[in-house]
Coordinates of C-alpha atoms in Angstrom, one line a residue:
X1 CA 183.8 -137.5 69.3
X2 CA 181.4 -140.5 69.5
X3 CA 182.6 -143.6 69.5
X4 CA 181.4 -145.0 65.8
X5 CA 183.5 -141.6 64.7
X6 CA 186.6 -143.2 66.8
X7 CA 186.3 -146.3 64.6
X8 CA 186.4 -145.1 61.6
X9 CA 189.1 -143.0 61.9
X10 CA 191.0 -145.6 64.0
X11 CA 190.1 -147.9 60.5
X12 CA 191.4 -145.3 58.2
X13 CA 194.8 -145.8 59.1
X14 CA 194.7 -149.4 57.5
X15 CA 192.2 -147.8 54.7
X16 CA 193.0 -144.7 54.0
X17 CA 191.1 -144.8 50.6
X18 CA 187.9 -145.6 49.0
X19 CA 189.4 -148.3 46.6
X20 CA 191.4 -149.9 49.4
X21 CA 188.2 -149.8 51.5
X22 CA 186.3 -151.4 48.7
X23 CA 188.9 -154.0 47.6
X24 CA 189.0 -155.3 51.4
X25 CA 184.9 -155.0 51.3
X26 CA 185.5 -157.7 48.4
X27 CA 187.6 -159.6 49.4
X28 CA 185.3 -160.5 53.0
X29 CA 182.5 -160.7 50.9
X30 CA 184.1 -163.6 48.8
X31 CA 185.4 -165.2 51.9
X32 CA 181.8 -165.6 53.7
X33 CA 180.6 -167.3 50.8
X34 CA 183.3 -169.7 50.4
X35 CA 182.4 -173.8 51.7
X36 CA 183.1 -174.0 55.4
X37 CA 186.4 -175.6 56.3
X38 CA 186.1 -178.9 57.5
X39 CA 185.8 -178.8 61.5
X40 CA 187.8 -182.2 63.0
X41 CA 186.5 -182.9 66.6
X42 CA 188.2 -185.7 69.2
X43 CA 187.2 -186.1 72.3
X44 CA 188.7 -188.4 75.6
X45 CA 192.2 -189.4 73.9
X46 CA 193.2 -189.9 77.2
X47 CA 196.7 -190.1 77.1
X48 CA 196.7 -192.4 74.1
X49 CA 198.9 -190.9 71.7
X50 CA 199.6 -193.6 69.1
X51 CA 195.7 -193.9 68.4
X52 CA 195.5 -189.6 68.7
X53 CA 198.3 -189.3 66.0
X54 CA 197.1 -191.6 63.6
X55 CA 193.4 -190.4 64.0
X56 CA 194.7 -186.8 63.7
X57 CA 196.8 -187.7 60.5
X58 CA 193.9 -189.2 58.3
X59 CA 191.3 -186.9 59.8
X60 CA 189.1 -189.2 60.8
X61 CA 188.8 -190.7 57.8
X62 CA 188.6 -187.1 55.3
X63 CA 191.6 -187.6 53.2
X64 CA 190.2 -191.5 52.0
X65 CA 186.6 -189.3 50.9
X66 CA 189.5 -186.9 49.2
X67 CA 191.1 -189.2 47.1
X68 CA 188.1 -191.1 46.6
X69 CA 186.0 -187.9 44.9
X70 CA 189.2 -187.2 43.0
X71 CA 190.2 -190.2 41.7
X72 CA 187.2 -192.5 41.4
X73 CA 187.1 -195.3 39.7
X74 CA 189.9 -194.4 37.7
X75 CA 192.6 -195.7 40.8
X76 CA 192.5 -199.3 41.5
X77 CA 191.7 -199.3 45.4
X78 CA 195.2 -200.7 45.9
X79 CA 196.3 -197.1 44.8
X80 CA 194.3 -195.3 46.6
X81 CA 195.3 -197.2 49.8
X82 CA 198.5 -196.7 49.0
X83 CA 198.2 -193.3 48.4
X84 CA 196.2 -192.3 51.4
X85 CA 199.4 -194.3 53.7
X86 CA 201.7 -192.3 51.8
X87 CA 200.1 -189.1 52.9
X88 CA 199.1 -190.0 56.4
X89 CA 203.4 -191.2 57.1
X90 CA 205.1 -189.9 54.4
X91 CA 208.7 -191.1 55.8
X92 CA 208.0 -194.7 56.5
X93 CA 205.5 -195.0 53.2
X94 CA 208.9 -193.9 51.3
X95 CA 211.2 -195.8 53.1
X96 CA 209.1 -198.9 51.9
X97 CA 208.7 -198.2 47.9
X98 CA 212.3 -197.6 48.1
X99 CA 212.8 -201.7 48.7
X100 CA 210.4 -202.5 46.6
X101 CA 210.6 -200.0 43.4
X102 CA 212.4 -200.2 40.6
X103 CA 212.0 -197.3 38.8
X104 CA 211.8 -194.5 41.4
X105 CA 212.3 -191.8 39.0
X106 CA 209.0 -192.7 37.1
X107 CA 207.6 -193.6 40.6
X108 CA 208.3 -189.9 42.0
X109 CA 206.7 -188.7 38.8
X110 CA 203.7 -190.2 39.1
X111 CA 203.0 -189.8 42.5
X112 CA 204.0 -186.0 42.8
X113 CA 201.2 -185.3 40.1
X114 CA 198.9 -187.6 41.8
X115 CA 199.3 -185.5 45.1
X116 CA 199.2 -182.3 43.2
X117 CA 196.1 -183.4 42.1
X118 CA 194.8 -184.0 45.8
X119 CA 195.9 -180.6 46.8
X120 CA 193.6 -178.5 44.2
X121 CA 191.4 -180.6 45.5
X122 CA 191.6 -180.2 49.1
X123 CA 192.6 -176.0 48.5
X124 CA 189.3 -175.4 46.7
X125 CA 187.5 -173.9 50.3
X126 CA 190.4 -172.0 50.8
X127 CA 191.6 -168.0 49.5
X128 CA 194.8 -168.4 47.2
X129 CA 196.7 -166.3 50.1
X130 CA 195.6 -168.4 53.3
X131 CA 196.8 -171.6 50.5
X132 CA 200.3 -169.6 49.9
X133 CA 200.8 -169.0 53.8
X134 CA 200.3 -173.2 54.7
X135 CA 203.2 -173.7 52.3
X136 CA 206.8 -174.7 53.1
X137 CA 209.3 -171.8 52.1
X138 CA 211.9 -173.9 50.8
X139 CA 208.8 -175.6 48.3
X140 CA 207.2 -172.3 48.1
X141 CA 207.8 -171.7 44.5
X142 CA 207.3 -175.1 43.2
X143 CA 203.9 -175.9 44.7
X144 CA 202.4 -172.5 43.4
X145 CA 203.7 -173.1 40.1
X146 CA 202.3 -177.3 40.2
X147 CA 199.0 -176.2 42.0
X148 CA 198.0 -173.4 39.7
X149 CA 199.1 -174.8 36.1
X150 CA 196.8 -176.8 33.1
X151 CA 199.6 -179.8 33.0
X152 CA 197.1 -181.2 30.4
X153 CA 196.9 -178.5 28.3
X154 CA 199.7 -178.4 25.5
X155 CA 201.4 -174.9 26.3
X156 CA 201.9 -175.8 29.6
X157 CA 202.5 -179.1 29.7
X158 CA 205.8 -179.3 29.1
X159 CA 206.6 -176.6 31.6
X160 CA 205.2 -178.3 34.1
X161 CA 206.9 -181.9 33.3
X162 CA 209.9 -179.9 32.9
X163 CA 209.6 -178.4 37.2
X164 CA 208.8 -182.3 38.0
X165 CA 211.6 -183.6 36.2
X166 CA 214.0 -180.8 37.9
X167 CA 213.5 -181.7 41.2
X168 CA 213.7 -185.0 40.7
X169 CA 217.3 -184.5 38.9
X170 CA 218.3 -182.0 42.0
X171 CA 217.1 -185.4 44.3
X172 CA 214.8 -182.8 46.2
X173 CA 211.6 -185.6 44.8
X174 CA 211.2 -186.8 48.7
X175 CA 211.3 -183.3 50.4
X176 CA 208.8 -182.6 47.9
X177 CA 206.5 -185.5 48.6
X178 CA 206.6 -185.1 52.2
X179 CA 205.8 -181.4 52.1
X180 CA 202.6 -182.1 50.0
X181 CA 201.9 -185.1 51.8
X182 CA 202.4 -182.2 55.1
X183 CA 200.2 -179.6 52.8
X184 CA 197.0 -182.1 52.7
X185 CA 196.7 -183.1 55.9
X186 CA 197.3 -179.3 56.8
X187 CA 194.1 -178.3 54.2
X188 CA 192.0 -181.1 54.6
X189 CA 191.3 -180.6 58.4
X190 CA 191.1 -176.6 58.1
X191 CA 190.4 -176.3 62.4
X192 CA 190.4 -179.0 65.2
X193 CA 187.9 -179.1 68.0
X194 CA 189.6 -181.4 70.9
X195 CA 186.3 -181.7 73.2
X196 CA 187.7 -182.6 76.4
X197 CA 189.7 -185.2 78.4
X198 CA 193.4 -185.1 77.0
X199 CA 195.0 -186.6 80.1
X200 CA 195.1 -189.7 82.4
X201 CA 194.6 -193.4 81.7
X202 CA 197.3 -193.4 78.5
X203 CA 201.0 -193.2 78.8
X204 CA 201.4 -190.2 76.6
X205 CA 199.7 -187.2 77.5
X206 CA 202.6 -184.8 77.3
X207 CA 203.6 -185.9 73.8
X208 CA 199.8 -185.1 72.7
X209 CA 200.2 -181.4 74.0
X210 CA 203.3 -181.2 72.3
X211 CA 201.7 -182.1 69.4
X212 CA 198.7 -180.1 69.7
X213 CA 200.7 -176.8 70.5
X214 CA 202.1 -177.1 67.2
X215 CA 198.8 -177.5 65.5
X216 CA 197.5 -174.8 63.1
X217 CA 194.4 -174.1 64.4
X218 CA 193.2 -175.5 67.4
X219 CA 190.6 -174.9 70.7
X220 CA 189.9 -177.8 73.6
X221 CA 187.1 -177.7 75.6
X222 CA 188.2 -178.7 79.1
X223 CA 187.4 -181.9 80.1
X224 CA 187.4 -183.0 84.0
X225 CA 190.3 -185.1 83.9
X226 CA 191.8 -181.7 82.1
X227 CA 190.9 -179.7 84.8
X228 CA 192.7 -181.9 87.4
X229 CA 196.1 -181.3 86.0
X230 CA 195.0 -177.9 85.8
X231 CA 194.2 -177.8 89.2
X232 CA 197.3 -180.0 90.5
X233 CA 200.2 -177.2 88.3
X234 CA 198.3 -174.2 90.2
X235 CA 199.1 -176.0 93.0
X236 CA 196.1 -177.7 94.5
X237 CA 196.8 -180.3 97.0
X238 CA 194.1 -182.4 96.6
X239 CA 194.2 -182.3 92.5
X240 CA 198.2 -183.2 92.8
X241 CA 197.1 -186.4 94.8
X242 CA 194.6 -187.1 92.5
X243 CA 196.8 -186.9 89.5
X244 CA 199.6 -189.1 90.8
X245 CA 197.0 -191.5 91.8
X246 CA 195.8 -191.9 88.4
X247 CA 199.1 -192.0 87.3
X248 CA 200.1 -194.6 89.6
X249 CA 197.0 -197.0 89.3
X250 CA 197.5 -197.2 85.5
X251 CA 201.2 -198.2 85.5
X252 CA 202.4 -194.5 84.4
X253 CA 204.4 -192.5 86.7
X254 CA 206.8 -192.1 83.5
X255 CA 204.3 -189.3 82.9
X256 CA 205.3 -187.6 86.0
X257 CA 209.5 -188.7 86.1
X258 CA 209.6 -188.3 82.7
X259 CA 207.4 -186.5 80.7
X260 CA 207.4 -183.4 83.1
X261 CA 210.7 -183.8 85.7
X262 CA 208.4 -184.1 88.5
X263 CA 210.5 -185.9 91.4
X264 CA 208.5 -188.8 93.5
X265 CA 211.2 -189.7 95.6
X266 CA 209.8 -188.3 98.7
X267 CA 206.3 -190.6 97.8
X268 CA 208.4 -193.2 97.2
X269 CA 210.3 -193.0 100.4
X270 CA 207.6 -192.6 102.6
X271 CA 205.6 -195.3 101.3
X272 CA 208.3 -197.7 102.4
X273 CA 208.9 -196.4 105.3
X274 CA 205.3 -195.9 106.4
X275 CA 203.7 -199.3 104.1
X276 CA 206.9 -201.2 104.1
X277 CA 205.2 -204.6 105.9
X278 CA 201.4 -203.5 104.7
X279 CA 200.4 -205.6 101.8
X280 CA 199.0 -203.9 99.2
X281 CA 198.8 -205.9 96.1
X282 CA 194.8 -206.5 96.5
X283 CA 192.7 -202.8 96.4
X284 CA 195.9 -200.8 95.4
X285 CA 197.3 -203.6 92.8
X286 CA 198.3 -201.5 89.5
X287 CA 195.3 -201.9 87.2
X288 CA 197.2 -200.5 83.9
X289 CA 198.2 -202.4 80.8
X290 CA 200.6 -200.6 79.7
X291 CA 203.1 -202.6 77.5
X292 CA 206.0 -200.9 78.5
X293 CA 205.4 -201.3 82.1
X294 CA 208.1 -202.2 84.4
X295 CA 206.6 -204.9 86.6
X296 CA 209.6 -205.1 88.6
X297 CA 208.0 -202.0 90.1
X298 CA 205.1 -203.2 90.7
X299 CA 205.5 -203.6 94.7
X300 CA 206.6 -200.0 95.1
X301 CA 204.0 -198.5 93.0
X302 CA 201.2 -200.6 94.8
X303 CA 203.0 -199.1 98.3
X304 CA 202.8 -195.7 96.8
X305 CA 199.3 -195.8 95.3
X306 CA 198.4 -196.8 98.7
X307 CA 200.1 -194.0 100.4
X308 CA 199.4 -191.1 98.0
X309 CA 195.0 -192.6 98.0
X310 CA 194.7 -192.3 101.5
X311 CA 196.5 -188.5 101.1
X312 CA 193.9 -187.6 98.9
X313 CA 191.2 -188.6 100.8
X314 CA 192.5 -186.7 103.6
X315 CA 193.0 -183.4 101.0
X316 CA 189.4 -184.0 100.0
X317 CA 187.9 -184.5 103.1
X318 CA 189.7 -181.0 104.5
X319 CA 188.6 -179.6 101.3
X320 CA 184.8 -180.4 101.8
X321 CA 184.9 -179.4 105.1
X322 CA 186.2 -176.0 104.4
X323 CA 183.1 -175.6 101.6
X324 CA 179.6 -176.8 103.4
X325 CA 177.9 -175.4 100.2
X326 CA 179.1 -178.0 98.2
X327 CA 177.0 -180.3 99.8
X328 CA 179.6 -182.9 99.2
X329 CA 179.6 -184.3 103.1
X330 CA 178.4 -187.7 101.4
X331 CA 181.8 -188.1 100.3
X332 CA 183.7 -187.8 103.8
X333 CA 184.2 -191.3 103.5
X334 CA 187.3 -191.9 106.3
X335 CA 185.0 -190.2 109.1
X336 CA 182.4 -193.0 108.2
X337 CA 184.7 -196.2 109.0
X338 CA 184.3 -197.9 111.8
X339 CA 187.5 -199.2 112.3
X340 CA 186.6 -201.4 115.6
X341 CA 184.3 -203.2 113.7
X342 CA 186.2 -202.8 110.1
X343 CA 183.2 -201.3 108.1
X344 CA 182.0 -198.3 106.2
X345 CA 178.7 -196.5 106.1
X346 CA 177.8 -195.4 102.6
X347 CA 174.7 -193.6 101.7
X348 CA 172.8 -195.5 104.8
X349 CA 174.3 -198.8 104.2
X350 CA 177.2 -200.5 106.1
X351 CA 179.9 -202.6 104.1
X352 CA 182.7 -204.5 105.4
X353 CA 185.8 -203.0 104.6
X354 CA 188.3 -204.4 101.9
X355 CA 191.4 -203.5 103.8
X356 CA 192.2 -201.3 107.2
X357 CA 196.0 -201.2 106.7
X358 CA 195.5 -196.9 107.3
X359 CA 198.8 -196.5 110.1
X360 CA 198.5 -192.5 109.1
X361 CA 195.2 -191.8 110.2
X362 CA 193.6 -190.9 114.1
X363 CA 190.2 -191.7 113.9
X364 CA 189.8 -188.9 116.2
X365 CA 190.9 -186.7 113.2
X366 CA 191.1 -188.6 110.2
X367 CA 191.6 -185.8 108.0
X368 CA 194.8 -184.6 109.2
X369 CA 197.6 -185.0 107.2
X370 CA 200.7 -186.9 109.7
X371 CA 204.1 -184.3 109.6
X372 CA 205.8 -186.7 107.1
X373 CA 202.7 -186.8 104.9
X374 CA 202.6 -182.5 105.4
X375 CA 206.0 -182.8 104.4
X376 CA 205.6 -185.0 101.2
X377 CA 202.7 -182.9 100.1
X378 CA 204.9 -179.9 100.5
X379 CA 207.8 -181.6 98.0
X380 CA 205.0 -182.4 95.4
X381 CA 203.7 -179.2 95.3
X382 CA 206.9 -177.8 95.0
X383 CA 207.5 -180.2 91.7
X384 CA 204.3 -179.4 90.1
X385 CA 204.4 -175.7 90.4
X386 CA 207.9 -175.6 89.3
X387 CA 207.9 -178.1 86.1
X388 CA 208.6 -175.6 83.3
X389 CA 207.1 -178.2 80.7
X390 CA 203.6 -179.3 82.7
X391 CA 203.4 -175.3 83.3
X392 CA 203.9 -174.5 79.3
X393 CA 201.6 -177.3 78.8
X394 CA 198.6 -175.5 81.3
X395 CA 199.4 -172.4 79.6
X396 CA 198.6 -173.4 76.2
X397 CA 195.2 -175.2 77.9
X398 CA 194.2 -171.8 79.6
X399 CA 194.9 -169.9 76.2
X400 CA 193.4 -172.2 73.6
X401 CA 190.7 -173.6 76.2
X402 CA 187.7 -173.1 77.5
X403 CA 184.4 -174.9 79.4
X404 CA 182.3 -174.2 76.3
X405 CA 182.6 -172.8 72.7
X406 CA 180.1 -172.0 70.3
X407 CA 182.0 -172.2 66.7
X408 CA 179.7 -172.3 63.6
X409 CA 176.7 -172.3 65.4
X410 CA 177.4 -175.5 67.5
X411 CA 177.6 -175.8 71.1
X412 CA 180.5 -177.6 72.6
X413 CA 181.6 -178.6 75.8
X414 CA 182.4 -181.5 77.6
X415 CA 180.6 -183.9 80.0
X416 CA 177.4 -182.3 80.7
X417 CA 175.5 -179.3 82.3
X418 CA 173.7 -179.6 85.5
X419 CA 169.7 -180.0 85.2
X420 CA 166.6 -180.6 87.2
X421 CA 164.3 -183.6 86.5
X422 CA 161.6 -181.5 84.3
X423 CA 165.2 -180.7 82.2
X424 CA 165.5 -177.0 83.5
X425 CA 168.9 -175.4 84.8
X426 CA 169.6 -176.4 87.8
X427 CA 171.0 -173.7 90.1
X428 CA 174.3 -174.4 91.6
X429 CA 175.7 -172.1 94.7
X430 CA 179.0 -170.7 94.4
X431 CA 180.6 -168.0 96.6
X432 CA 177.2 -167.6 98.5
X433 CA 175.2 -167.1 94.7
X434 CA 173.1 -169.4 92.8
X435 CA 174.1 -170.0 89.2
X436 CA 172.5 -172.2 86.2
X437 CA 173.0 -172.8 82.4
X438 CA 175.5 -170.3 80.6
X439 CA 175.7 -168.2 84.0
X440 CA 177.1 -171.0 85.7
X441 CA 179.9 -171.8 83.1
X442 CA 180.9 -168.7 82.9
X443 CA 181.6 -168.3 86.9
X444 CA 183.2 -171.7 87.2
X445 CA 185.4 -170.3 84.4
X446 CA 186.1 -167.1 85.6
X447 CA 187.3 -169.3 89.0
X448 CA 189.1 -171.8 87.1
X449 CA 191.0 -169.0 85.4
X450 CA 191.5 -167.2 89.3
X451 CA 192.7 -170.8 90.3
X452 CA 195.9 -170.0 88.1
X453 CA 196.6 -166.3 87.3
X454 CA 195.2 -164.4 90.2
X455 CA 197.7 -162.8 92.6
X456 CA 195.1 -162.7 95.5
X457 CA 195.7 -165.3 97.3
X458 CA 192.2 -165.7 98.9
X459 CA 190.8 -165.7 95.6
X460 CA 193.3 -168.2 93.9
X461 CA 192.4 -171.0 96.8
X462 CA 188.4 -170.0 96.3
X463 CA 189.3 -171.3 92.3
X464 CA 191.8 -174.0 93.4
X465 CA 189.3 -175.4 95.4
X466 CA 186.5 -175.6 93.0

């Protein structure tokens, strides 16, 4: 049996007949030719999750272009404001007419036919079944019923008054609102793009995954700052240093405490024990401006962002070494201080040094990690790999994510691809091969994903480390 024979009989099962075959021929046909559902793309929300809710809520601006083509000129632009706050926070908008209003039975009236209005507007790209299956249960029946009735003709009109009146006697009138306010922003914004960069810099990353996990349609092109958590919950060494850096330089280790259980009491104590009389408020001073930030911290966290910076640079620097291919021996900064002299050679040039406070490192081996500094390296790991929400978190990256996409015809990815001065691909060895363009992607994905899920460990560090 040859393998078009296979699939058609394996397609049978789900069509065993002509009309079924020709009813589902149909119904794809209609589909393909319906308007494209509008494609929302965000890029570097780094961390920011006030500014990522609010942009993600009003869809960059496509619910105002809703009301506007529904309503016109025949809505003051008061209204229409109004109306597009009501929809992007349904709670807090009703929790202010309630102060204000006097007559919120009329007021529910009016502004459940209003939104009615906006969602035949914003369903008309959409099949009547994938409009059903974005509606709440418990409004199932109503919304079917508003959405698909002639209100101004005169055999219906009363009907439909009649189901607006009902739930505003049963004092379901909010619920209602809410879950049509819910409905437009859920048809409006038909799939989000998120093209790289979701963590570091902002205080909120964790609450943006959250968020993003429960989003109905969704990929994310990985971004590097991505790819460092990534890196840091497979376990990396390096990466982990890297992310509590970050974390640590902006004023945000409630990231780490907080938002994913991660325990930096070993940093903490062996910054003090180790920095304790070094001062550290001038390179490592905390650089965030985080409102929230406890500055009554701010002597510790400048102790630890000195200790866990010159960790990484020792991570780094063993990590180069072990790859000579990456041609990254540039950036073996420690072994190019001159600590008699208190000055660094960078690409041929000699700078004085900032600061030389380094008690953890033999300049006869700079990149060796001290026992205490093995032994906080060890704990972190040990955190990372074993925080059940950052894990969940990398998951949903490694499931919905990606280096590129094509969707629609359009090429995403973030950050950019490596080329040669005449604009060609240029080739990039990996594992003793040379790679360029989609080639190279598609290996440094196939590692990235090796970095994570494969069970051989020589193979996992190969990912880890790239």
């Amino acid at each position: 049996m040859d393998g078009e024979t296979r699939y058609l009989k394996a397609l049978s099962k789900s069509y065993p007949t002509i009309a079924s075959a020709a009813t589902e021929i149909i119904n794809l046909n209609a589909i393909l030719h319906l308007p494209k559902g509008t494609e929302h793309f965000i890029t570097d929300v780094h961390g920011e999750y006030d500014q990522f809710l609010h942009i993600l809520k009003n869809g960059s601006g496509a619910i105002r272009r809703k009301i506007e083509e529904e309503f016109g000129p025949t809505s003051r632009m008061a209204e229409k404001k109004a109306m597009a706050a009501l929809i992007y926070y349904p709670r807090e908008k009703l929790a202010e007419v309630k102060k204000t209003e006097d007559n919120m039975a009329e007021w529910y009236q009016v502004t459940i036919y209003r939104l009615i209005r906006i969602c035949k507007k914003a369903s008309s790209k959409y099949t009547r079944s994938k409009v059903r299956k974005a509606m709440p249960q418990e409004f199932y029946y109503v919304m079917e019923e508003l959405m698909t009735g002639q209100p101004d003709e005169s055999d219906q009109e009363a009907y439909y008054t009649e189901i607006i009146n009902s739930v505003i006697e049963t004092r379901r009138a909010e619920e209602l609102i809410i879950s049509l306010s819910d409905l437009i922003r859920r048809l409006i914004v038909d799939h989000l793009h998120v093209v790289g960069d979701i963590f570091d810099r902002g205080p909120y990353p964790h609450l943006i995954m959250d968020t993003l996990m429960d989003y109905h349609s969704v990929d994310i092109q990985w971004g590097n700052h991505d790819l460092e958590w990534m890196g840091a919950a497979a376990g990396c060494d390096a990466l982990i240093a890297n992310v509590i850096r970050n974390c640590v330089r902006y004023g945000n280790l409630d990231i780490l405490e907080d938002g994913y259980g991660i325990n930096l009491i070993p940093l903490a104590t062996f910054a003090l024990d180790v920095y304790g009389k070094v001062p550290c408020h001038g390179v490592f001073r905390i650089r965030g401006d985080a409102s929230d930030y406890d500055s009554g911290n701010e002597e510790l966290d400048e102790k630890m962002h000195r200790a866990i910076t010159v960790i990484q640079f020792k991570l780094e620097g063993q990590l180069i070494q072990r790859h000579p291919e990456y041609q990254m021996d540039d950036r073996l900064l420690l072994s190019r201080i001159d600590p008699e002299a208190g000055t660094v050679e960078v690409e041929g040039k000699t700078y004085p040094m900032n600061d030389m406070g380094f008690p953890t490192i033999d300049w006869n081996d700079p990149y060796a990690l001290t026992p205490e500094e093995e032994d906080v390296v060890t704990r972190l790991r040990f955190g990372f790999k074993n925080s059940e929400k950052l894990q969940r978190h990398v998951n949903f990256l490694y499931k919905k994510g990606s280096l590129y996409k094509v969707y629609n015809g359009n090429l995403l990815y973030h950050g950019c691809v490596p080329l040669n001065e005449d604009g060609t691909f240029r080739k990039v060895s990996i594992d003793g091969m040379d790679y360029s363009g989609k080639a190279l992607y598609d290996k440094m994905e196939m590692m990235i994903r090796q970095a994570y899920y494969s069970v051989d460990p020589v193979e996992r560090q190969k990912g880890q480390d790239l």
